[in-house]
Coordinates of C-alpha atoms in Angstrom, one line a residue:
Chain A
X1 CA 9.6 43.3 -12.1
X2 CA 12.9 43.2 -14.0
X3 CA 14.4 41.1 -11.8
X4 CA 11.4 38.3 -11.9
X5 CA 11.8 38.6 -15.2
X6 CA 15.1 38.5 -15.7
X7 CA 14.9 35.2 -13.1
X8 CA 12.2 33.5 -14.9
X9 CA 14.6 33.5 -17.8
X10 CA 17.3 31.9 -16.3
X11 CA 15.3 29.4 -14.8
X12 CA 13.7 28.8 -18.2
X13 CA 17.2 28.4 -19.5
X14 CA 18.5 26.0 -16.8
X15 CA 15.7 23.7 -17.5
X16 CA 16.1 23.4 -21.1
X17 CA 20.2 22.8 -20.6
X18 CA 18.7 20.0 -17.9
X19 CA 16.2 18.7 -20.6
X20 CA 19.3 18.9 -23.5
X21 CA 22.0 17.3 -21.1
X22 CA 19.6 14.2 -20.6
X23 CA 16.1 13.3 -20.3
X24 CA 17.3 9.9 -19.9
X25 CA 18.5 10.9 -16.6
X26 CA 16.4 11.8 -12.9
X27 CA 18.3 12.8 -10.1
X28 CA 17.8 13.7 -7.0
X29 CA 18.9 15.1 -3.8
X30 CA 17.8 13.9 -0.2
X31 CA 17.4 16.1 2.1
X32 CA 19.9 15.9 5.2
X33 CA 17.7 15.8 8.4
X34 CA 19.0 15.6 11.4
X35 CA 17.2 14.0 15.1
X36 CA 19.0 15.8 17.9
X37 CA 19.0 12.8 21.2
X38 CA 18.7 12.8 24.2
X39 CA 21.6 14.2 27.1
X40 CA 23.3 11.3 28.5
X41 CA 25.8 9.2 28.8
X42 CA 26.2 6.8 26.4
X43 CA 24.5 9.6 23.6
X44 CA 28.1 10.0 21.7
X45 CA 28.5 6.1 20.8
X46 CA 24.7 6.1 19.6
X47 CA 25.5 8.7 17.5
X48 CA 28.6 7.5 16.1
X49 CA 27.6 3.7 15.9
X50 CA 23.7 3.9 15.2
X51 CA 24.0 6.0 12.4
X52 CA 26.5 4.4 10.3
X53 CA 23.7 2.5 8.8
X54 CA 20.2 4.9 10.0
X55 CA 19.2 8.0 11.0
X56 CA 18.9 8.1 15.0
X57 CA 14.9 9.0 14.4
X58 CA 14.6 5.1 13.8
X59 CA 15.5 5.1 17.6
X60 CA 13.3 8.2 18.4
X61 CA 10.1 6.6 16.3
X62 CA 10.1 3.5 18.8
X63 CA 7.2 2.9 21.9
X64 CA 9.0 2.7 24.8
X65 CA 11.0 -0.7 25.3
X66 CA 12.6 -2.2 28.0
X67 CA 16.1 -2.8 28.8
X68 CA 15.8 -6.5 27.9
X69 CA 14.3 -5.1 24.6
X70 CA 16.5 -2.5 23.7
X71 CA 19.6 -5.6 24.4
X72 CA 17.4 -7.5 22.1
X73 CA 17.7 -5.2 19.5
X74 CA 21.2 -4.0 20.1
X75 CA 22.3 -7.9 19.7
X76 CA 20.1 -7.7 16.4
X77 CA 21.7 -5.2 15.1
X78 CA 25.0 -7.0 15.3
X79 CA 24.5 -10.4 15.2
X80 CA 22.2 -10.1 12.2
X81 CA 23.4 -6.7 10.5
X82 CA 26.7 -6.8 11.5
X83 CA 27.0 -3.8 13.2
X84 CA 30.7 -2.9 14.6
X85 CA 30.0 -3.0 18.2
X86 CA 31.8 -4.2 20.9
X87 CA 30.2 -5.8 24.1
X88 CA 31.5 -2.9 26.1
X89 CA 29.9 -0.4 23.7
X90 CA 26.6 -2.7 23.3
X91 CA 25.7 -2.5 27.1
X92 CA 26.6 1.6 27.2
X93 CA 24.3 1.7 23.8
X94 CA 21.5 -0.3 25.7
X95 CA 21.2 1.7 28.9
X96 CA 20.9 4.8 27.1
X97 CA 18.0 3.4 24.8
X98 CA 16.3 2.0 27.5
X99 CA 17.1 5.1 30.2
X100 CA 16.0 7.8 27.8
X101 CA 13.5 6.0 25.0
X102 CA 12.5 2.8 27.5
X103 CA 11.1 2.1 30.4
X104 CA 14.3 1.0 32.5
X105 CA 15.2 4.2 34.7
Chain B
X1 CA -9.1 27.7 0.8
X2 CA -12.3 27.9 -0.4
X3 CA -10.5 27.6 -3.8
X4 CA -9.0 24.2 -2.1
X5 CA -12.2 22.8 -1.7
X6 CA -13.9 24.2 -4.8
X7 CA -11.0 22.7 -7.1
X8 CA -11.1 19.2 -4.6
X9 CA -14.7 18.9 -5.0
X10 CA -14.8 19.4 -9.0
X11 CA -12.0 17.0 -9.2
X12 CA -14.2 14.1 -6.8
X13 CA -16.8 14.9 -9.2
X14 CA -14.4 14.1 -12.0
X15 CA -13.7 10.8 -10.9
X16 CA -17.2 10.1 -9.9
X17 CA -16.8 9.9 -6.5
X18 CA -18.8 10.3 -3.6
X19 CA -19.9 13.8 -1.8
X20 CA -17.1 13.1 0.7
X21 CA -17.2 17.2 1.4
X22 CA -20.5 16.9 2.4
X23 CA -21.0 18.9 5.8
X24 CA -18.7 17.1 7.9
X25 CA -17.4 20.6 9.1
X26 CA -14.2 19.8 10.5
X27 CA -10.7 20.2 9.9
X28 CA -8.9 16.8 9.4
X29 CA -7.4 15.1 12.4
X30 CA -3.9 14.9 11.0
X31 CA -3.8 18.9 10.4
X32 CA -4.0 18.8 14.5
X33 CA -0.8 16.2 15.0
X34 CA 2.5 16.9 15.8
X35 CA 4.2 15.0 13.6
X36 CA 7.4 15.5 11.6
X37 CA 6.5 17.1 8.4
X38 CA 9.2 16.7 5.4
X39 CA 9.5 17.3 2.2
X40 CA 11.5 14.7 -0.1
X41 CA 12.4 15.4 -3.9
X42 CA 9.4 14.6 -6.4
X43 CA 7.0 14.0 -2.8
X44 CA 4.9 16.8 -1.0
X45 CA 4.7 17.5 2.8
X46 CA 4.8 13.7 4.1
X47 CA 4.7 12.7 7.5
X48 CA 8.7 11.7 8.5
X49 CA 9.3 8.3 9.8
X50 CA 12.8 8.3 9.3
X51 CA 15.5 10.2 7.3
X52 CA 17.8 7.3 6.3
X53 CA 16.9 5.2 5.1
X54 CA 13.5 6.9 3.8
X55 CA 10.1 5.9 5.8
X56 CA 7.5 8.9 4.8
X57 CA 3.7 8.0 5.7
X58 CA 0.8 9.6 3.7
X59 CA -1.7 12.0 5.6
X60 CA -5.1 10.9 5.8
X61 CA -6.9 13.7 3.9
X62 CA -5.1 12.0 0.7
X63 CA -7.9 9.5 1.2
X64 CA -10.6 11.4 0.0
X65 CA -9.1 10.5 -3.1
X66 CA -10.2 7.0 -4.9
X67 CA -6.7 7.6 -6.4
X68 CA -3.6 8.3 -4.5
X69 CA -1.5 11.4 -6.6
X70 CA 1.9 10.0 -6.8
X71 CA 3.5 12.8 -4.8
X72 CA 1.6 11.9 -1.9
X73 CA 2.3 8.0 -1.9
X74 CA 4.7 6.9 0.8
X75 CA 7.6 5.6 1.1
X76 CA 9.7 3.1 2.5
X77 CA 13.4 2.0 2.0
X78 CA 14.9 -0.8 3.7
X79 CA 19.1 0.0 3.5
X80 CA 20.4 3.1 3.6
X81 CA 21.9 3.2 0.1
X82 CA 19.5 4.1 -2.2
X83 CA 19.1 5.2 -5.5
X84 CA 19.5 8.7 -6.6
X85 CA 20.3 8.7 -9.9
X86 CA 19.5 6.7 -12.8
X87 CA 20.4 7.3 -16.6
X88 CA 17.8 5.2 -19.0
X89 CA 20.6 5.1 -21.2
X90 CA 22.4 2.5 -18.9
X91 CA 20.1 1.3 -16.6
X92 CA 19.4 -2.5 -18.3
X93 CA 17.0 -4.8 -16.3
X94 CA 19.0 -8.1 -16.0
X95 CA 16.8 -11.9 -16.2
X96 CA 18.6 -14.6 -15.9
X97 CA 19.7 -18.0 -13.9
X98 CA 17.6 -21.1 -14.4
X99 CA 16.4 -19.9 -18.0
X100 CA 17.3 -20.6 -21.7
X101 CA 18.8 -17.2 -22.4
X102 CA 19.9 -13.9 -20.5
X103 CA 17.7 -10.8 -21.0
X104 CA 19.1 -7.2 -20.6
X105 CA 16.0 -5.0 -21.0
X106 CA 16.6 -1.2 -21.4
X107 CA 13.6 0.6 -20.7
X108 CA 12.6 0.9 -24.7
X109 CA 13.3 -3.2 -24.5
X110 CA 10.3 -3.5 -21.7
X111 CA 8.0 -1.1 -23.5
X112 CA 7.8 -3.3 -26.6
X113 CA 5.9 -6.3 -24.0
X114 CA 1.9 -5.7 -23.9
X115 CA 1.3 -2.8 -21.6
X116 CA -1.1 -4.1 -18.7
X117 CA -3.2 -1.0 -16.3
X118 CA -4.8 -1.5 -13.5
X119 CA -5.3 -0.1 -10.3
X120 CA -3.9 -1.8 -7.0
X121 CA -3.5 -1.0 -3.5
X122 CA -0.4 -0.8 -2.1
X123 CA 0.2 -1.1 1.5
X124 CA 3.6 -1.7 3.7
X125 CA 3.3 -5.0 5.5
X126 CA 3.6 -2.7 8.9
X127 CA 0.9 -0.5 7.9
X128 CA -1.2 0.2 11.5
X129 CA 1.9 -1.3 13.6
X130 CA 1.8 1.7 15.9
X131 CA -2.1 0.7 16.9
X132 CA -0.4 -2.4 18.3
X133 CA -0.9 -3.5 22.0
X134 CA 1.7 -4.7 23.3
X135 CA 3.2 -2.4 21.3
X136 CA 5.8 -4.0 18.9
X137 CA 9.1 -2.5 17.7
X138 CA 9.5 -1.6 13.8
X139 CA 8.1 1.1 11.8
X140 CA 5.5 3.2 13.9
X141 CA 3.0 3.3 11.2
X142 CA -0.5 4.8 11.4
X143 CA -2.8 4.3 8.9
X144 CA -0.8 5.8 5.8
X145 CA 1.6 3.3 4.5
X146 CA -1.0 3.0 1.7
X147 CA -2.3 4.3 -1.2
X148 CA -4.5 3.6 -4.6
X149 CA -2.7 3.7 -7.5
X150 CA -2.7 3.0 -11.7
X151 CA 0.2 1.3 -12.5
X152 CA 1.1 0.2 -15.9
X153 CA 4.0 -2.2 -17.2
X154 CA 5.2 -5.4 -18.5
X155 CA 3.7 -8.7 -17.8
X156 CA 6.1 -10.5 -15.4
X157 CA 5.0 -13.9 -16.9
X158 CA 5.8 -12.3 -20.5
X159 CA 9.4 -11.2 -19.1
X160 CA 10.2 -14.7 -17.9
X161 CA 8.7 -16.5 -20.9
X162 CA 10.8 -14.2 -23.3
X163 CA 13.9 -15.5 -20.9
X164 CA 12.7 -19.1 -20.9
X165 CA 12.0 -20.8 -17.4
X166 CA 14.1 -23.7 -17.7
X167 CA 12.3 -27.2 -15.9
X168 CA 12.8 -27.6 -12.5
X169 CA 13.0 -23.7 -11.7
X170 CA 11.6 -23.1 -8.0
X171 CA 11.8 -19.7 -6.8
X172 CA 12.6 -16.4 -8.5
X173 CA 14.6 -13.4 -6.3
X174 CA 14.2 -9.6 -7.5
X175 CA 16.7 -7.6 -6.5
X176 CA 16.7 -3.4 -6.9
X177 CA 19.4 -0.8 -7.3
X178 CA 19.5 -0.1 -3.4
X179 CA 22.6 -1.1 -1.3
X180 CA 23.6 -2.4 2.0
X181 CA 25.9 0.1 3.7
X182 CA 28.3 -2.5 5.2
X183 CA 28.6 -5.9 3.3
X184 CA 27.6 -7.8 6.3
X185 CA 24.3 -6.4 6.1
X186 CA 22.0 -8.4 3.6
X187 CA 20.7 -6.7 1.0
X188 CA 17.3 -6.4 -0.1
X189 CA 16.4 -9.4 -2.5
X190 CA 13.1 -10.7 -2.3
X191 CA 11.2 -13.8 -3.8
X192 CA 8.3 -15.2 -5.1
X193 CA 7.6 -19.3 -6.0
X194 CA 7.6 -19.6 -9.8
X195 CA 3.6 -20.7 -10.0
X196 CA 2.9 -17.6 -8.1
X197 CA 5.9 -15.3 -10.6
X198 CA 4.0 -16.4 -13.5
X199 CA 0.5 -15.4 -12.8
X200 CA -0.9 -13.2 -15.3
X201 CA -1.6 -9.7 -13.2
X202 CA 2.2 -9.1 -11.6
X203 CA 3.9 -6.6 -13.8
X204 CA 7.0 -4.7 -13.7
X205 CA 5.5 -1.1 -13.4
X206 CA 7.0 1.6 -15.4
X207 CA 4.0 3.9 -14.9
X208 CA 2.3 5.1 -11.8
X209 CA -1.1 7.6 -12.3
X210 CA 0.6 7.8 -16.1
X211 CA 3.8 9.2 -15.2
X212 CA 7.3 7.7 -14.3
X213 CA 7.9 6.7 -11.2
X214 CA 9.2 9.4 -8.3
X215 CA 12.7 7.7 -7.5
X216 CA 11.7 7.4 -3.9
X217 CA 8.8 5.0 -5.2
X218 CA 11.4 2.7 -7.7
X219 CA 12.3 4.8 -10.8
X220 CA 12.5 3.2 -13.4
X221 CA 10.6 0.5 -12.5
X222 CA 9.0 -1.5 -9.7
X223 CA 7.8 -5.1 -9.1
X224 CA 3.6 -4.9 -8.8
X225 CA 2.4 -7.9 -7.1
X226 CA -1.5 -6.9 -6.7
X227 CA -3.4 -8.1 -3.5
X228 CA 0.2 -9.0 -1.7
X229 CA 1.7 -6.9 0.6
X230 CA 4.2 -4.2 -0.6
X231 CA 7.5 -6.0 0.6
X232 CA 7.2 -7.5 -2.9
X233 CA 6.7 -5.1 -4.8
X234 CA 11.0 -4.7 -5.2
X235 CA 11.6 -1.1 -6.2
X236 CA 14.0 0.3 -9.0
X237 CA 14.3 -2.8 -10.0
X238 CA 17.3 -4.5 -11.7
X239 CA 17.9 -7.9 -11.3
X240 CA 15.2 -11.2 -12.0
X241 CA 16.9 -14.8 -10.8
X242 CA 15.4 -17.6 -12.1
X243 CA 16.0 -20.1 -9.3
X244 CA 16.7 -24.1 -8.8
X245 CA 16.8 -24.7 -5.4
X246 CA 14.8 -22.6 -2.8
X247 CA 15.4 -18.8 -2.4
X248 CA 17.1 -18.3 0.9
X249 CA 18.1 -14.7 1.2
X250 CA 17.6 -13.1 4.9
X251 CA 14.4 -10.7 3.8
X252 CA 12.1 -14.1 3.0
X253 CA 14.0 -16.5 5.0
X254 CA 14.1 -14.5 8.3
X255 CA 12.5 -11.1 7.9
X256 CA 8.6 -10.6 6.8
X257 CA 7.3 -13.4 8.2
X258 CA 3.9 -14.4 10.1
X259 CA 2.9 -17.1 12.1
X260 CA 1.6 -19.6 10.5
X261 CA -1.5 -20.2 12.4
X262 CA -5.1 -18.9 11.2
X263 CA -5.5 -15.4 10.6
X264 CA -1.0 -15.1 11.2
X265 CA -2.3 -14.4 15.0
X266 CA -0.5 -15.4 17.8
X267 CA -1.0 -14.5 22.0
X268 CA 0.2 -10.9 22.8
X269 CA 4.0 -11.4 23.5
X270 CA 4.2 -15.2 22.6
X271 CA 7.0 -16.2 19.8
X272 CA 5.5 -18.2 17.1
X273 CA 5.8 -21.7 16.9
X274 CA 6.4 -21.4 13.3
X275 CA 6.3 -18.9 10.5
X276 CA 5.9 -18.3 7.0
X277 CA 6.2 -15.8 4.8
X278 CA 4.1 -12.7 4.7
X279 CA 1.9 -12.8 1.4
X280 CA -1.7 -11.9 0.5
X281 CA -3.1 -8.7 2.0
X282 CA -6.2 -9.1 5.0
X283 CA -9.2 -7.0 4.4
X284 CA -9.6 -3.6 5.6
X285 CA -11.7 -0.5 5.7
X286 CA -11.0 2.9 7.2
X287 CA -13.4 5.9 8.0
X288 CA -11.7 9.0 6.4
X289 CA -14.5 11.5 7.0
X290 CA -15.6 13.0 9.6
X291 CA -12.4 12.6 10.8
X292 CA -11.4 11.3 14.9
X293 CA -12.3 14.4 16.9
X294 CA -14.7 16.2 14.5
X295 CA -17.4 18.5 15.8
X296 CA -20.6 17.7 14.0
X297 CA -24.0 19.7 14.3
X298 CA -26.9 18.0 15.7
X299 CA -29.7 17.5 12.5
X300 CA -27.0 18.2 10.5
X301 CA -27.0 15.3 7.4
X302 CA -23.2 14.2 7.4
X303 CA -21.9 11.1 4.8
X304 CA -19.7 9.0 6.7
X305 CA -17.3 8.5 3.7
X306 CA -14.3 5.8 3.8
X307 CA -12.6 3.1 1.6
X308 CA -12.1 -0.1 1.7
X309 CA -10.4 -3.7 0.1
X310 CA -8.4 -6.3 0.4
X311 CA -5.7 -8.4 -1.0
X312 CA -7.2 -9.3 -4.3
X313 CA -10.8 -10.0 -3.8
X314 CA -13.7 -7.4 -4.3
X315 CA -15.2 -6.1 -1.4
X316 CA -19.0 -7.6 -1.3
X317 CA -19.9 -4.8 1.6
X318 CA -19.2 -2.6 4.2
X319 CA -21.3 -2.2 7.2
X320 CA -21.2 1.3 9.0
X321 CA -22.2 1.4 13.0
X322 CA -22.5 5.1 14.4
X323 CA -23.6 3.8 18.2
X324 CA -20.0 1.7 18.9
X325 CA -21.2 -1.1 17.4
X326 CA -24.5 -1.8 18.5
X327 CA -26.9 -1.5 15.3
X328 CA -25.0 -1.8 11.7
X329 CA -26.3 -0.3 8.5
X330 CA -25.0 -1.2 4.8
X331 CA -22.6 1.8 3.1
X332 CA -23.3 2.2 -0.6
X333 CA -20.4 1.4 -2.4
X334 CA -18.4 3.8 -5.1
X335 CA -17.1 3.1 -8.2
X336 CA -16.1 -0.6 -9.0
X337 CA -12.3 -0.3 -10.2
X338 CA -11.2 -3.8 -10.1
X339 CA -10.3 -6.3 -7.5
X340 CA -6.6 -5.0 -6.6
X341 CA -8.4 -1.1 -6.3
X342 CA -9.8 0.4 -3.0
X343 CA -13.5 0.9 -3.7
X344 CA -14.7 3.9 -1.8
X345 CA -18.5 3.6 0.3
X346 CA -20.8 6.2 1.7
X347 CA -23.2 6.1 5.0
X348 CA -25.7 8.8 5.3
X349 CA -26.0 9.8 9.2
X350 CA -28.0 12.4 10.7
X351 CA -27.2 12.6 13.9
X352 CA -29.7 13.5 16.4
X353 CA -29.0 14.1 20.0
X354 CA -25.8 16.0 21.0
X355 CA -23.2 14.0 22.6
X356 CA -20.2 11.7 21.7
X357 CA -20.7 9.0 19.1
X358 CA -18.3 6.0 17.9
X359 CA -18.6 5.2 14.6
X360 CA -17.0 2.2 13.0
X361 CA -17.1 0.2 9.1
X362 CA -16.5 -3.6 8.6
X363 CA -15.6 -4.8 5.0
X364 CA -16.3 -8.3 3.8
X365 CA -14.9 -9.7 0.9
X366 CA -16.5 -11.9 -1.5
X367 CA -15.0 -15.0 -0.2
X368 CA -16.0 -13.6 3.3
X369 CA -13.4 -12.7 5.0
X370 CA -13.1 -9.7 7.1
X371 CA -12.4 -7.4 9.8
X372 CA -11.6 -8.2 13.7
X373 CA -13.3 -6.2 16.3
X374 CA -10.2 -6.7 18.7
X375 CA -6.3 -6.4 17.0
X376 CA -4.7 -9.5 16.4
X377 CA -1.4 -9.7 17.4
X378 CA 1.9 -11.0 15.8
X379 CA 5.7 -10.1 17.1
X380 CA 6.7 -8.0 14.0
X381 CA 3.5 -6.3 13.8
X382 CA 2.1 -7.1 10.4
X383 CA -1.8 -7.6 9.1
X384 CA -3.3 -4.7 11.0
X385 CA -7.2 -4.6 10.2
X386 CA -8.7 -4.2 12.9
X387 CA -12.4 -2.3 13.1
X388 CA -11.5 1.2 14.1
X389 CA -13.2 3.3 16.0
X390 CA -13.5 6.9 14.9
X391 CA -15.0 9.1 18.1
X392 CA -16.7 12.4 17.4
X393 CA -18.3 15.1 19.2
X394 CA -22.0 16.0 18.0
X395 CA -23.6 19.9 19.3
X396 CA -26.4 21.5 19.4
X397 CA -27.2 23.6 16.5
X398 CA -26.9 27.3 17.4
X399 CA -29.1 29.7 16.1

């Protein structure tokens, strides 16, 4: 009972130094959630390249695509966001997607 | 949770809603899902899209609700350098370009404009893109990147008056405090035409349900462009650009666009001949209770309970069908809260026989438009209003 008590205190006092420091100001923290993928080859660069700009679950979320569609959006991603990947990293990129989240076995 | 629903129901009452607890007797449908549940500062348990950037969709039992509590709106960011800090002591909102002078607004500055409340749906251009067949690629959305919401704020017209719209001004860009995280990808700026900037009901929202904004939702402050789609509505806000020549940034030029053909509908799979930019919101209604896959009791009196609206013109009715669409009956409609709101609607049903039954609703607006019983389809997966089907299960009473 001491304890909560004692706890309930602190708290109490940690909120009112937040309050005096400023109430001008809202922070926050995101939380850091990871989407484990897929075995295969290929996995590695999607991890490394993908998520420079997103979380792999933006991969994960998708219905399953073709390989023509998973290219599609490959190219998109660097032709219109400028992602840094090569054209011998874009095709290892695009058969994982479409082996493990597409319809192309 | 009997203290769940006591407290629910006292608080439907309070707002002078409709019985929705009336006997549907089931659990909602979302409890059963196995989505991603996750937890985001200022938000509760939202359904996880994606980490990062942010995409967090609303569970369905929120709907109950005529309004939507601000920790339960969703929430979608575009680039993956978002805002998680802001000090009101420096945070100015800029206006400038094409005008007479430069504003920079602190927050104290944009609380001395007339405050303007209203309640508006918001709702992600995508909302429904997962129901999509083919199925399109983009942000799987159900049915919960939506919500009803007071918002309170500045006048946008007042803002831009104050600054002084110098003749000849075409376009004006918003830009918020999120960032690209490489410089070759664009960042989020969006635009409106001038005529359509200065119309009285588009605010910059400092308020949400009476409180500040959560910072995933645009702390300190959001564009509100009632009746349009949400891509507009540029959160944390800093930046207004009064513009001379046309606004040609990629997220108007090339992304958020529909077909511009009737009803933004083209063939499943074809690419559109040409394309405009997404704007006012299509009419839709949704069946929140019973929920898909509820068990009802035959001579059991159940409300079908929903909501309904559309972008920026009140709903004249909604018809309910509990046979798949054979015979249609008129809902009663819930309180009135303006033409930007969700109205809520009721359907008494007893149903008789055991067995499954389809139910459906179909809004119509008071310039008549409404609902498609088949989806219309568009490449990036936009205007989703179809009439849904909602399938339940009805048994024989036991002793």
């Amino acid at each position: 009972m001491k304890k909560i008590i004692i706890t309930i205190l602190l708290l109490a006092l940690a909120a009112g130094l937040a309050y005096a420091q400023g109430k001008d100001i809202k922070q926050i923290t995101l939380p850091n959630i990871q989407t484990e993928l897929a075995p295969g080859a290929g996995k590695d660069k999607v991890e490394t390249l993908c998520n420079i700009c997103h979380s792999v679950d933006y991969i994960t979320m998708q219905p399953s695509g073709t390989k023509a569609q998973w290219t599609a959006t490959v190219t998109k991603m660097k032709k219109v966001f400028g992602a840094p990947i090569n054209d011998a990293d874009s095709e290892v990129i695009s058969s994982y997607l479409a082996e493990h989240y597409g319809t192309a076995k | 949770m009997d203290e769940y629903r006591l407290s629910r129901r006292s608080l439907l009452k309070g707002v002078g809603a409709m019985a929705a607890l009336a006997a549907t007797g089931g659990i909602p449908a979302d409890l059963f899902a196995s989505e991603r549940m996750a937890r985001f500062p200022e938000k509760a348990d939202l359904q996880l899209l994606t980490a990062r950037p942010p995409q967090l969709e609303t569970p369905l039992h929120y709907f109950k609700e005529l309004i939507t509590p601000n920790e339960a709106v969703f929430v979608r960011w575009h680039i993956s350098q978002i805002p998680t800090s802001v000090d009101l002591s420096s945070w100015r909102l800029k206006v400038g370009g094409n005008t007479d002078k430069e504003l920079s607004l602190s927050m104290d500055d944009l609380k001395k404009f007339e405050k303007v409340v209203y309640t508006a749906v918001i709702q992600c251009s995508g909302n429904g893109r997962s129901f999509f067949e083919p199925k399109v690629f983009g942000g799987q959305w159900k049915n919960g990147s939506m919500g009803n919401v007071t918002w309170a704020g500045a006048r946008l017209k007042d803002i831009l008056n104050n600054a002084g719209i110098k003749a000849g001004s075409v376009d004006v860009s918003f830009d918020g405090l999120d960032r690209p995280p490489l410089a070759s990808v664009p960042d989020l700026v969006k635009s409106l035409p001038v005529d359509k900037a200065l119309e009285d009901d588009i605010i910059v929202a400092y308020e949400m349900n009476g409180q500040s904004l959560p910072m995933l939702n645009g702390f300190p402050a959001r564009l509100i462009v009632p009746g349009w789609y949400a891509t507009y509505w540029v959160k944390s806000l800093s930046e207004i650009t009064v513009l001379a020549k046309p606004f040609d940034g990629f997220w108007v030029k090339t992304a958020y666009r529909i077909p511009d053909t009737p009803y933004g509908c083209v063939e499943p799979g074809a690419a559109p001949k040409k394309t405009i930019p997404i704007n006012r919101m299509t009419t839709r209604s949704l069946i929140i209770e019973p929920a898909i896959g509820t068990t009802l009791k035959s001579d059991m009196p159940v409300n079908v309970t929903g909501l309904a609206f559309s972008g920026g013109y009140s709903i004249k009715d909604v018809i309910v069908s509990v046979d798949g669409g054979k015979n249609w009956g008129e809902a009663r409609l819930g309180k009135d809260m303006g033409r930007y709101s969700w109205i809520q609607w009721s359907y008494p049903w007893k149903p008789e026989r055991p067995g499954k039954y389809i139910l459906m609703a179909k809004a119509t607006n008071s310039i008549g438009e409404s609902q498609p019983f088949e989806g219309l389809w568009n490449p990036a997966g936009y205007l989703w209003n179809k009439v849904e089907k909602t399938e339940v299960t009805v048994r024989q009473e036991g002793p």
